[in-house]
Coordinates of C-alpha atoms in Angstrom, one line a residue:
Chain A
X1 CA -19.1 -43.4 -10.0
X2 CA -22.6 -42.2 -10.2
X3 CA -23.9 -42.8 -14.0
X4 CA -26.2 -40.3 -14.9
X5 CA -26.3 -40.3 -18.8
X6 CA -29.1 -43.2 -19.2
X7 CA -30.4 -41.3 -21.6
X8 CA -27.3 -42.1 -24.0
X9 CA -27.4 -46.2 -22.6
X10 CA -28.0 -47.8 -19.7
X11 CA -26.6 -50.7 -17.8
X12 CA -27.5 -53.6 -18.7
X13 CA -30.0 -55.4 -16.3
X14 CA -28.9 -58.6 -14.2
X15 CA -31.6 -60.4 -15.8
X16 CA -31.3 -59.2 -19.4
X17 CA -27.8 -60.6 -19.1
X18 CA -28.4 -63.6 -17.3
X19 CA -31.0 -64.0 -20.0
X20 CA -28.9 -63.2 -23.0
X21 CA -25.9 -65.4 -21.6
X22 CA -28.0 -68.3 -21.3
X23 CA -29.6 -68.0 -24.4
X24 CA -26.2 -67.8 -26.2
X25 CA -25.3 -70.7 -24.9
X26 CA -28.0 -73.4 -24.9
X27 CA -30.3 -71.7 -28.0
X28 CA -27.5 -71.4 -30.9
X29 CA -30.5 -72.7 -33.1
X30 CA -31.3 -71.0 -36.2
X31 CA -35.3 -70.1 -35.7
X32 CA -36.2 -70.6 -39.1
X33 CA -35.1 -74.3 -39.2
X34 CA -37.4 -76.9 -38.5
X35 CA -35.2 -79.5 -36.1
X36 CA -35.8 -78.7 -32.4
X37 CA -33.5 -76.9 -31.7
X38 CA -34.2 -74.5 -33.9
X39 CA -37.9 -74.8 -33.0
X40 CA -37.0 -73.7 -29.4
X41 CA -34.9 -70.6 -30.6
X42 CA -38.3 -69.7 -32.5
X43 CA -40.7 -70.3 -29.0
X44 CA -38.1 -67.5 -27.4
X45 CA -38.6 -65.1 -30.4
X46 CA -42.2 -65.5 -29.8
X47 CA -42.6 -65.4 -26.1
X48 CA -40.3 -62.4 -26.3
X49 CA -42.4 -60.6 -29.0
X50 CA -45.6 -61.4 -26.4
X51 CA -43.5 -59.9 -23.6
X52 CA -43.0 -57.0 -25.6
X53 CA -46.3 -56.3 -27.2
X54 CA -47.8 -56.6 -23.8
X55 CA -46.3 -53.4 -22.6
X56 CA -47.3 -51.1 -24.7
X57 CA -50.6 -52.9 -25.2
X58 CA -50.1 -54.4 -28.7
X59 CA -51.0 -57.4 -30.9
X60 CA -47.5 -59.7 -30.9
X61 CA -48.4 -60.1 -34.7
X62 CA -47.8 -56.0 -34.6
X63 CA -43.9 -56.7 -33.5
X64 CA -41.2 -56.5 -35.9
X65 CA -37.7 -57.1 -33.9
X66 CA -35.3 -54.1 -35.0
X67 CA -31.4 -53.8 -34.8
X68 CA -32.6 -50.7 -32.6
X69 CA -34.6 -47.2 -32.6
X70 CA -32.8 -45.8 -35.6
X71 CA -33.6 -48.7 -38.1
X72 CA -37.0 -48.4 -36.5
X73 CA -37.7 -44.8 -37.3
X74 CA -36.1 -45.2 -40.5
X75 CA -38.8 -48.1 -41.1
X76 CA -42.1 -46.2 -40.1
X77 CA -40.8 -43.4 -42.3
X78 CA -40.3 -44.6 -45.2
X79 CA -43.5 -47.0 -44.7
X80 CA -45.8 -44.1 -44.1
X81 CA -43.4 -42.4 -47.2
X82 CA -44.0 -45.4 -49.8
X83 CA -47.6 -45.9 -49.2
X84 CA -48.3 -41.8 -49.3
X85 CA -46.4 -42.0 -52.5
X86 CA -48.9 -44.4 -53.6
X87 CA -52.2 -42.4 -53.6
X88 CA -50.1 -39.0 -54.8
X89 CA -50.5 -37.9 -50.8
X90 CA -46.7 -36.3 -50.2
X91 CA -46.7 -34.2 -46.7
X92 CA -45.2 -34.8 -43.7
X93 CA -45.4 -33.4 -40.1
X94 CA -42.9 -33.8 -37.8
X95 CA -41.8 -31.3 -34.8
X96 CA -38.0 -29.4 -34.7
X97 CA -36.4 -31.4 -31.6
X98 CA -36.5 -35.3 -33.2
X99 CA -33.8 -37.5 -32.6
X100 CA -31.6 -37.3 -36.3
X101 CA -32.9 -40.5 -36.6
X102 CA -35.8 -39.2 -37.7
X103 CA -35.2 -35.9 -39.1
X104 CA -32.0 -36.9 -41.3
X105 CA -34.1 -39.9 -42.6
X106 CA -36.7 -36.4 -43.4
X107 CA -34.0 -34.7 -45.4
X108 CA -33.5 -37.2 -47.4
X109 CA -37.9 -37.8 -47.6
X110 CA -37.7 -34.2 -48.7
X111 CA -34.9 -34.6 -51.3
X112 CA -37.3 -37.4 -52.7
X113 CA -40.1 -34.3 -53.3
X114 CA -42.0 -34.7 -50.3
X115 CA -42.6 -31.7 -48.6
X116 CA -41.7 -31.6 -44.7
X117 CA -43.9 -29.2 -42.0
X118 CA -42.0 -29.4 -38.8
X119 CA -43.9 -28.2 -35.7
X120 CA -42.5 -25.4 -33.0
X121 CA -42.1 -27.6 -30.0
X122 CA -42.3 -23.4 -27.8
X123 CA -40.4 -22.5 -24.9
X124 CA -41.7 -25.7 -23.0
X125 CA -40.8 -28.2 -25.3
X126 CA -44.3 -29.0 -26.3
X127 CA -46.3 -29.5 -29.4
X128 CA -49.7 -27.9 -29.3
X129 CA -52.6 -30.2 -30.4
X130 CA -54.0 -27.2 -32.0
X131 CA -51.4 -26.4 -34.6
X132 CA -51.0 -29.9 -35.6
X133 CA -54.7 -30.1 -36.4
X134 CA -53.8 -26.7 -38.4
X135 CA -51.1 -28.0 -40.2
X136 CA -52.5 -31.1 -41.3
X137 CA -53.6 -31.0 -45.1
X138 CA -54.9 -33.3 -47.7
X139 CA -52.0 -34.5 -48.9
X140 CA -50.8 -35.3 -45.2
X141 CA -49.4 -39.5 -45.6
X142 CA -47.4 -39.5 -41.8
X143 CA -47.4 -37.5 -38.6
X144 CA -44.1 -38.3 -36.8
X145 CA -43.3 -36.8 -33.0
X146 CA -41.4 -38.6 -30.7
X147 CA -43.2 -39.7 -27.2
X148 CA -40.5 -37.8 -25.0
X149 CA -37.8 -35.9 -26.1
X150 CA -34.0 -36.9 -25.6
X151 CA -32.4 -34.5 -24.3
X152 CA -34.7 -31.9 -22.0
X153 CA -37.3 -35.2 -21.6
X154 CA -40.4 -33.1 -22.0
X155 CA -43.4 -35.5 -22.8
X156 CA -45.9 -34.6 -25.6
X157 CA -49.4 -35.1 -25.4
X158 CA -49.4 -38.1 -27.7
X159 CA -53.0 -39.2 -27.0
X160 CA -54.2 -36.2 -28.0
X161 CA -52.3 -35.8 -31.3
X162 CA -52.6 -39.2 -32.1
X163 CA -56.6 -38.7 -32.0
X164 CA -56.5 -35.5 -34.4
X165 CA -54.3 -38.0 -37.0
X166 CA -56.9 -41.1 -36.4
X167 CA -59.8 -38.3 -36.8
X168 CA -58.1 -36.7 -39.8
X169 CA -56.8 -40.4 -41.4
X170 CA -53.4 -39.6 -41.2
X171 CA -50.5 -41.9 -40.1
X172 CA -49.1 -41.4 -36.8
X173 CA -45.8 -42.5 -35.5
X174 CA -43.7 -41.6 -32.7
X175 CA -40.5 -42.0 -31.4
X176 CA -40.9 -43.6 -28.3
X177 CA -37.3 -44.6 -27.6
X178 CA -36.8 -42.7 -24.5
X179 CA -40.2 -43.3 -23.2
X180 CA -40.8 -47.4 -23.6
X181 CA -40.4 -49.0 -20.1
X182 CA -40.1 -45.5 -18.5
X183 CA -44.0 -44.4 -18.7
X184 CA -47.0 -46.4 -19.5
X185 CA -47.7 -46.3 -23.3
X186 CA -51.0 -47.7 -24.9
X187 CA -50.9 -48.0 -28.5
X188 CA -54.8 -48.9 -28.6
X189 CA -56.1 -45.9 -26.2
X190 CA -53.6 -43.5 -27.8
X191 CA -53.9 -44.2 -31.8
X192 CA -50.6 -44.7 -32.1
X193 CA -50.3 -46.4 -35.6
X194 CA -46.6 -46.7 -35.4
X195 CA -43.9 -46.9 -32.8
X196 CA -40.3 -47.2 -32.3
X197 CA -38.2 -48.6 -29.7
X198 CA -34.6 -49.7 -28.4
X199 CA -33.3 -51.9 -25.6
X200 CA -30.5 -50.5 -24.2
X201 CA -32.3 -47.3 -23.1
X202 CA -34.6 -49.8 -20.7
X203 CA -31.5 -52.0 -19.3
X204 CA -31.5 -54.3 -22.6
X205 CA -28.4 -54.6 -24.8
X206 CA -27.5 -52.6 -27.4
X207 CA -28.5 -53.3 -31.3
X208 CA -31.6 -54.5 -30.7
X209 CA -34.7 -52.8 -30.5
X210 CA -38.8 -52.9 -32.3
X211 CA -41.0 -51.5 -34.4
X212 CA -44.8 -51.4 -33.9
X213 CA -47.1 -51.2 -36.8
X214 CA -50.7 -51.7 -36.1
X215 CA -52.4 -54.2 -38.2
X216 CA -53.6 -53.8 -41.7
X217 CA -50.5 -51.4 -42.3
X218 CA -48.2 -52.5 -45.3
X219 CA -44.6 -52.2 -43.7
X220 CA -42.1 -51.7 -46.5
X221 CA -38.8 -53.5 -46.0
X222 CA -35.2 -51.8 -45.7
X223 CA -33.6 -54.6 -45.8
X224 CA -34.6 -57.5 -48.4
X225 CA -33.6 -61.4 -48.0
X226 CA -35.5 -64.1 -46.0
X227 CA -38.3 -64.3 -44.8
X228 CA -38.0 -63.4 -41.1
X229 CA -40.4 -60.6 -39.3
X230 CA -43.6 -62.0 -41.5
X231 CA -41.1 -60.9 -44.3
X232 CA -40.8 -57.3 -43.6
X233 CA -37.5 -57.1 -41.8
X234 CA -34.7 -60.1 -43.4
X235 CA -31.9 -61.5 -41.7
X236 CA -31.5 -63.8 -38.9
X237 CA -32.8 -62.6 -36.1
X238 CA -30.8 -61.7 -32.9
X239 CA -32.0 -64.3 -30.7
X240 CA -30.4 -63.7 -27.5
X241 CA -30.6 -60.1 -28.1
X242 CA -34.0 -60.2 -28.5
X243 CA -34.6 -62.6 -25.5
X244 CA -32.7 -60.2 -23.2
X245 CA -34.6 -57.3 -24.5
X246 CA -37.9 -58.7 -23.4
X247 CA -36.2 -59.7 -20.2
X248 CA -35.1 -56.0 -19.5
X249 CA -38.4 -54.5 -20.9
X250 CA -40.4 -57.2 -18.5
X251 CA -38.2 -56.4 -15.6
X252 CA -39.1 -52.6 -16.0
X253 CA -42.6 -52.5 -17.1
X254 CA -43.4 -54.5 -13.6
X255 CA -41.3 -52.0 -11.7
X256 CA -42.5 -48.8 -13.5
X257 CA -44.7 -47.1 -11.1
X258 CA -42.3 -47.5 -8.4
X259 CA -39.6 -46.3 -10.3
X260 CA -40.8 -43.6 -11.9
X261 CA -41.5 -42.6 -8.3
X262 CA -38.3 -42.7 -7.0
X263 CA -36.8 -41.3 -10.1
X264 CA -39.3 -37.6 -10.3
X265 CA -38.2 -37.3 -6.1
X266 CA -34.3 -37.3 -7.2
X267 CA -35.2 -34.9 -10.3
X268 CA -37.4 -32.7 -7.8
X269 CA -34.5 -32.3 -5.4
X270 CA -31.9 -32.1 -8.3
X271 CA -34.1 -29.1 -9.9
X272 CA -35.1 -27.8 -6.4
X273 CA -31.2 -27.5 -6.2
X274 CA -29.4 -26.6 -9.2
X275 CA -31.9 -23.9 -9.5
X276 CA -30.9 -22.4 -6.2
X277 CA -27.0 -21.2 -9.1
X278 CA -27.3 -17.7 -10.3
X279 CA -28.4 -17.3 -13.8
X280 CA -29.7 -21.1 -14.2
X281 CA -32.7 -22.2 -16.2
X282 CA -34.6 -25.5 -16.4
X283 CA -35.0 -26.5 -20.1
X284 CA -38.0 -27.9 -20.8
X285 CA -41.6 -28.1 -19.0
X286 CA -41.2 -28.4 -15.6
X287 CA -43.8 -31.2 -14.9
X288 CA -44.5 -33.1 -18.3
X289 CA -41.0 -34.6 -18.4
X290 CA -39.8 -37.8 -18.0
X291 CA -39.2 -38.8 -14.8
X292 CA -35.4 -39.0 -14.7
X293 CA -34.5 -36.2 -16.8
X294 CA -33.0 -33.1 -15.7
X295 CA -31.8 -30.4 -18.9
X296 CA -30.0 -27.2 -17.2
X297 CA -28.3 -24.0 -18.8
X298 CA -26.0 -22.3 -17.0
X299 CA -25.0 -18.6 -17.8
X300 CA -21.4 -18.3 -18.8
X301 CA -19.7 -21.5 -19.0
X302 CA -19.3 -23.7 -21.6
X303 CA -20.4 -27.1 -21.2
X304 CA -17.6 -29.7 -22.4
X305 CA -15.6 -27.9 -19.5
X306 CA -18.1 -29.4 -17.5
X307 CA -18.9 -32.6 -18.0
X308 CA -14.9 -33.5 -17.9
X309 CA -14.5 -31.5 -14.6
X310 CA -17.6 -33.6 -13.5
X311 CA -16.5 -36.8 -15.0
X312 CA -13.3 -35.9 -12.9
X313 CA -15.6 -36.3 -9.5
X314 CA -17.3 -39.3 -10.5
X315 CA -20.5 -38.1 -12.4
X316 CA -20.8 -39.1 -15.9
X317 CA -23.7 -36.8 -18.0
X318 CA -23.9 -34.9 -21.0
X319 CA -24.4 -31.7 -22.5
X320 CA -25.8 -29.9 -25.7
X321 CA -22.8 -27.6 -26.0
X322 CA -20.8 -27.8 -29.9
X323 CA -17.6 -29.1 -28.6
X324 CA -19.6 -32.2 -27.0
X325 CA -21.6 -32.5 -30.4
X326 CA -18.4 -32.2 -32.6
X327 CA -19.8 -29.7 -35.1
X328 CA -20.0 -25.8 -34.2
X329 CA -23.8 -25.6 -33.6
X330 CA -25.0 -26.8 -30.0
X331 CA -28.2 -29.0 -29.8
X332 CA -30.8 -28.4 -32.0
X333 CA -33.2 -29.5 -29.6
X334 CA -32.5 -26.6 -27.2
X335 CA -32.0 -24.1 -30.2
X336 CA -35.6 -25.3 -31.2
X337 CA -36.7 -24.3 -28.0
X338 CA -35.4 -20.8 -28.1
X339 CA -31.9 -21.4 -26.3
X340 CA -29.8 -18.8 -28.2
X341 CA -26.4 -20.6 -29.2
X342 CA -24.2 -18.3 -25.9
X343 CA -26.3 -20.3 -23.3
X344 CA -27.1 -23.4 -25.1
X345 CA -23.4 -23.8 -25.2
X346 CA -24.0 -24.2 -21.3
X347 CA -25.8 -26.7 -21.1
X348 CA -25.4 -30.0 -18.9
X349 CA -28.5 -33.3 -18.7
X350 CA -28.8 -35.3 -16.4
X351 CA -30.6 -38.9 -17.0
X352 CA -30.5 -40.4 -13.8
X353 CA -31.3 -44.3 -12.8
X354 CA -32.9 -46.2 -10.6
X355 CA -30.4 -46.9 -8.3
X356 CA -29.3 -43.3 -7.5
X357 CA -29.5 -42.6 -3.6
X358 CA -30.4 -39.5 -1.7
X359 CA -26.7 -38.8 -0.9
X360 CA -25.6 -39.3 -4.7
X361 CA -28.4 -36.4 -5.3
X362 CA -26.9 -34.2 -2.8
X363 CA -23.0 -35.0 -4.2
X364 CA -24.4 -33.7 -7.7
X365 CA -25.9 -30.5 -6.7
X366 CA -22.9 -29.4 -4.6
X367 CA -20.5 -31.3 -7.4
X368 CA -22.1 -28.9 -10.4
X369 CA -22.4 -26.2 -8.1
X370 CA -18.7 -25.7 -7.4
X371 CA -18.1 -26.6 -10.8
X372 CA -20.1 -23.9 -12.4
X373 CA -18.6 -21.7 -9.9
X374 CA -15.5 -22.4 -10.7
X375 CA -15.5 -22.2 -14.2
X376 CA -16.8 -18.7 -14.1
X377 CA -14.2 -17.4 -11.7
X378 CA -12.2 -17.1 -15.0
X379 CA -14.9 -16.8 -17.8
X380 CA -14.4 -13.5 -19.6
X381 CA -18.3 -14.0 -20.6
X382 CA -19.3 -14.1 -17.0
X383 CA -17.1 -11.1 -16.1
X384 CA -18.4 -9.1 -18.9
X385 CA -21.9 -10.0 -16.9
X386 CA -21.2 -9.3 -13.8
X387 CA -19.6 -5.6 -14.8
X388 CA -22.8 -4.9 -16.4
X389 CA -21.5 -5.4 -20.0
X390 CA -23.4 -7.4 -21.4
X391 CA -27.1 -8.3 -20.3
X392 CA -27.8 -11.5 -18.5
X393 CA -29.9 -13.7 -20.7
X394 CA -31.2 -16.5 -17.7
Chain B
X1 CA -8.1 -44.0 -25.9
X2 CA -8.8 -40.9 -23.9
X3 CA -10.4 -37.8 -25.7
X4 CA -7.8 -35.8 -24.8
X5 CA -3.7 -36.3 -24.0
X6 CA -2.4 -36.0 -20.6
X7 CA -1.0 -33.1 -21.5
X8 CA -4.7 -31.0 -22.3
X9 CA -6.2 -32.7 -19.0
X10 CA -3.0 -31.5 -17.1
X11 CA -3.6 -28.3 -18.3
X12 CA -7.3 -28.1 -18.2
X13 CA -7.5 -29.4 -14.6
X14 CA -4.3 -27.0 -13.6
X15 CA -4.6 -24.0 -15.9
X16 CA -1.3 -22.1 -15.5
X17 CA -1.6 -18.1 -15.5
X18 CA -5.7 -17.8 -14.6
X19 CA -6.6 -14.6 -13.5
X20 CA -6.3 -10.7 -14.9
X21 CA -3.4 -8.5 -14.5
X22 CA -5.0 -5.5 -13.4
X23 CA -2.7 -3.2 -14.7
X24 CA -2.0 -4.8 -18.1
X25 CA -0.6 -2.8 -21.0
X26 CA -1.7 -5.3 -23.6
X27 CA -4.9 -7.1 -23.6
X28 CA -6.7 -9.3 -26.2
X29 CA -9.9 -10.8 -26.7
X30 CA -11.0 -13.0 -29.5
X31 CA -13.7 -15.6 -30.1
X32 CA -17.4 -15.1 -29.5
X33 CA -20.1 -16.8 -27.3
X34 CA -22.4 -18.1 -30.2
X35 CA -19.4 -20.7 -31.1
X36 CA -18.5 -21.4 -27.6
X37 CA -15.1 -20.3 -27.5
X38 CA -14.1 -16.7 -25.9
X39 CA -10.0 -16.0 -24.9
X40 CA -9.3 -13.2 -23.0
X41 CA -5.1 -12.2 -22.8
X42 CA -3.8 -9.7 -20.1
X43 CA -0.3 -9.1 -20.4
X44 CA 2.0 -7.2 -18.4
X45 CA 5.3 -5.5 -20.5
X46 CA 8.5 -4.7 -19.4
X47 CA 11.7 -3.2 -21.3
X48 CA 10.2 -5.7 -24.3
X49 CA 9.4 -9.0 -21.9
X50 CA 6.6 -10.4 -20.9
X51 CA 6.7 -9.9 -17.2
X52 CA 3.4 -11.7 -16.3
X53 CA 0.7 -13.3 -18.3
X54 CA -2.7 -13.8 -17.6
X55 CA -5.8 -15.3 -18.9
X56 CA -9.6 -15.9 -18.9
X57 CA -11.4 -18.6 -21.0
X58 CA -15.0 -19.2 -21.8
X59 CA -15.0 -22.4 -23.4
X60 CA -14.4 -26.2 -23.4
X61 CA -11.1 -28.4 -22.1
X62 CA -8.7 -27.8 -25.3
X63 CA -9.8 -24.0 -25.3
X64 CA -8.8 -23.7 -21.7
X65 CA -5.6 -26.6 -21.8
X66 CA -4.8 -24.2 -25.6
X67 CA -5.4 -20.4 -23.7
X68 CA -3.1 -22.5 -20.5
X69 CA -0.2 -24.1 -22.5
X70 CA -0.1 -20.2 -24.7
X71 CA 0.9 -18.4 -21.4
X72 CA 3.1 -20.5 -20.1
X73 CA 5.2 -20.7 -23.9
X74 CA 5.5 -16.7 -23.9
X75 CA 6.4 -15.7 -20.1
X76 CA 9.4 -14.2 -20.0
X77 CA 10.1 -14.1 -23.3
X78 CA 10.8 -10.8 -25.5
X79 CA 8.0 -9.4 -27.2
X80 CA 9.8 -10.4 -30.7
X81 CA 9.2 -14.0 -29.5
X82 CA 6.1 -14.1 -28.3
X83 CA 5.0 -12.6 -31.7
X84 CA 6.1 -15.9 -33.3
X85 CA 4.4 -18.1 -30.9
X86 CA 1.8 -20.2 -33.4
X87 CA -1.2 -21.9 -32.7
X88 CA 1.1 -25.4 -34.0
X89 CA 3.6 -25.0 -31.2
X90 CA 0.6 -24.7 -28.7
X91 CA -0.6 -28.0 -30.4
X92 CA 2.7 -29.3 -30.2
X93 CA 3.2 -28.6 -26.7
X94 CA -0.1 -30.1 -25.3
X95 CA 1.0 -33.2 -27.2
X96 CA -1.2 -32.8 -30.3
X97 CA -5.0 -32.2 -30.2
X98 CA -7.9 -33.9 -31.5
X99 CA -8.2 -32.6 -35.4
X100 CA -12.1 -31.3 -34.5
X101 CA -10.5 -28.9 -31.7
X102 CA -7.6 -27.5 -33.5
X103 CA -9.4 -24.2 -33.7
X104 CA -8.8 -23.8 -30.3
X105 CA -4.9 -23.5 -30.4
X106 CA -5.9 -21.0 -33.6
X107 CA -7.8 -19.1 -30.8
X108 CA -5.0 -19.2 -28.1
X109 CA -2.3 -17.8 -31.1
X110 CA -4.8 -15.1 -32.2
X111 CA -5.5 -13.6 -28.7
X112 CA -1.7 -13.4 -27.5
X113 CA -1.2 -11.4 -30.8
X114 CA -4.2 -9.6 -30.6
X115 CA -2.8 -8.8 -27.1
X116 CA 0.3 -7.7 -28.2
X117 CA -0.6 -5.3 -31.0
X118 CA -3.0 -4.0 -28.1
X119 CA 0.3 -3.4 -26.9
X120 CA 2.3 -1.8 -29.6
X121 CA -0.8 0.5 -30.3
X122 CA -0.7 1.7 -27.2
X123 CA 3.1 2.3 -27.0
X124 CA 2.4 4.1 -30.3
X125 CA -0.2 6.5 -29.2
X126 CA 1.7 7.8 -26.0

């Protein structure tokens, strides 16, 4: 089987379950109780919050331990939200393509009576410095774009956004789910004021993730109780969860360069390839993309048919089509970047992992190319095409 | 549990009847590409029976298992047959699908019938 949907999850690391096993075992200690062994189930949230921190160049005072990247988006929103409230400052700036995370969490901001700007992301899948400066007004409380988009992986220039929002004292948090581990991130250098994250996309386990909020920001609580997370977040904390998350996030942020290497020369080749299909497209900027993402449309087909006849030669990935998204709209992300609905439909990403070989890269170019072939040998779409019916769109 | 029954993948990975009939004397199409779905019917009429059925589908597994398992309950039957086929017994037959994707056996109903009054309107007009 060659896994190719780490964008969705990915496996978990040998370490981060190694990790994670042992710590279920020997560190069953509450951390907020004072006997020893709950003392050493604190030492591991701590040396795991340091491991963390360290990555993405933080302050291990500036961690708060998540059940994931949707309670941590949901956090920074309604932080920035509640202290914007505060001084009568109701505006927010987000860009078209978020996760839902972030922009269901902006419907319901809006139903509150803030007022939402979100940002055209273009045909590239990029937000332009210039027209967040432009939309940035006086009532602006929270600039939220994600670091690298989930589904066509285009990376935004978030060193250079988060400078206008410092320069213009405005909030700014991103999304950086996809992008932890994968890229080097530096909070400091890049004015990031808030950040979320999740482990499994990094080789962690699932339902556990982190929030960064740099220091002297007042983080507003979703969930109220004890006293855990400097208050901010209740609950006992998911020790072994936790521990395996800095384990996985360790593991990667060591191995980064190396794999980020490896990774773009697969996508190269994969892109070099599926290009070489009539009526194809790339989705997204061709070099400010994360390194293992590969977003295709194909003319003509539809792309549930796809992934199942794929799934049925061994490669698992996904696709933006309606039927894989179970409502009748395909992804918003590649509507938002000017994918009409009859090719959007037709769409299949690849998120491919570290361990992929040369061969397996080869298997999937000849594997989607019979596949899309085949499935247009008896699409009526691609026959009114061919015939000169109706005009090719890619 | 599997998305789909054994059925739909037995029919999506073997459609029965792909192809056109080139000299159809009924032919329906129904759906459109903005929802993802497109069925396209060809069927070929003798003395009131379907001789031969044919189909092309633009869409995902169920549309293509639904436009498959259609064909295959109307070939050979008389026209006043066919014209009761429903998009339940196409359900039925592919062992039930999932609620989100019953559309799709709507679609396979509506393009055999849309095929067939292709069919009586051109019987009509000759």
């Amino acid at each position: 089987m060659i896994y190719a949907d780490n964008a969705a999850t990915t496996k978990m690391s040998r370490v981060a379950i190694d990790t994670m096993m042992e710590c279920m075992e020997k560190n069953y200690g509450n951390p907020s109780s004072l006997y020893s062994i709950g003392q050493e189930a604190k030492e591991i949230l701590e040396d795991a919050r340091k491991t963390v921190a360290e990555v993405i160049n933080a302050d291990p005072s500036e961690i708060y331990f998540t059940s994931g990247g949707s309670e941590a988006d949901n956090q920074a929103l309604l932080t920035a939200a509640r202290l914007g409230k505060q001084k009568g400052k109701m505006h927010i700036i987000s860009s078209a393509f978020e996760h839902h995370a972030i922009l269901h969490t902006l419907d319901r901001l809006e139903l509150e009576g803030f007022e939402i700007t979100l940002l055209d992301v273009h045909e590239d899948g990029l937000v332009r410095p210039e027209e967040l400066e432009k939309a940035i007004r006086d009532d602006t409380c929270l600039v939220t774009i994600m670091y690298a988009n989930n589904e066509i992986g285009t990376i935004q220039p978030i060193a250079e956004l988060g400078e206008i929002c410092r320069k213009k004292g405005v909030l700014f948090h991103t999304d950086a789910v996809q992008a932890v581990a994968h890229i080097p991130i530096d909070v400091k250098r890049e004015n990031i004021d808030m950040l979320s994250s999740s482990a499994h996309k990094y080789h962690g386990p699932k339902g556990v993730g982190f929030l960064y909020v740099r220091k002297g920001i007042r983080v507003a609580n979703l969930i109220e109780g004890g006293a855990q997370e400097q208050g901010k977040r209740a609950g006992t904390e998911n020790v072994a969860g936790i521990a395996a998350m800095a384990a996985a996030i360790k593991e990667m942020a060591s191995n980064m360069e190396e794999n980020a290497e490896k990774l773009k020369k697969h996508c190269d080749r994969l892109i070099e390839g599926l290009k070489e299909i009539p009526h194809s497209a790339l989705n997204g900027d061709p070099v400010k993309r994360l390194p293992g993402n590969v977003n295709f449309c194909f003319e003509g087909i539809e792309g549930e048919s796809l992934l199942l006849l794929l799934d049925d030669k061994g490669i698992e990935a996904s696709s933006g089509s309606a039927c894989t998204s179970g409502s009748l709209d395909p992804s918003h992300v590649l509507l938002a970047i000017g994918r009409i609905h009859d090719v959007a439909h037709g769409s299949l990403r690849l998120s491919i992992g570290e361990d992929l070989t040369d061969e397996d890269t080869e298997y999937i170019i000849s594997s989607v190319r019979d596949t899309v072939e085949y499935l247009r040998s008896f699409s009526p779409v691609w026959r009114d095409l061919m015939e000169g019916k109706k005009e090719f769109i890619l | 549990m599997a998305l789909y029954s054994e059925k739909v993948m037995d029919h999506f990975r073997n459609p029965r009847n792909v192809g056109v009939i080139e000299d159809a004397n009924g032919i329906g199409e129904v759906g459109n590409a903005k929802c993802g779905d497109i069925m396209k019917m060809y069927l070929k009429i003798e003395d009131d029976i379907i001789k031969d059925v044919k189909f092309e589908t633009f869409g995902c597994g169920s549309a293509i298992a639904s436009s498959s398992m259609a064909t295959e309950l109307i070939k050979g039957q008389p026209v006043s047959e066919a014209m009761k086929l429903t998009n339940k017994a196409v359900a039925e037959a592919l062992d039930g699908l999932p609620a989100y994707k019953m559309h799709c056996s709507v679609l396979a109903e509506e393009a055999i019938q849309s095929a067939l009054e292709d069919y009586r309107n051109r019987k009509e007009n000759k």
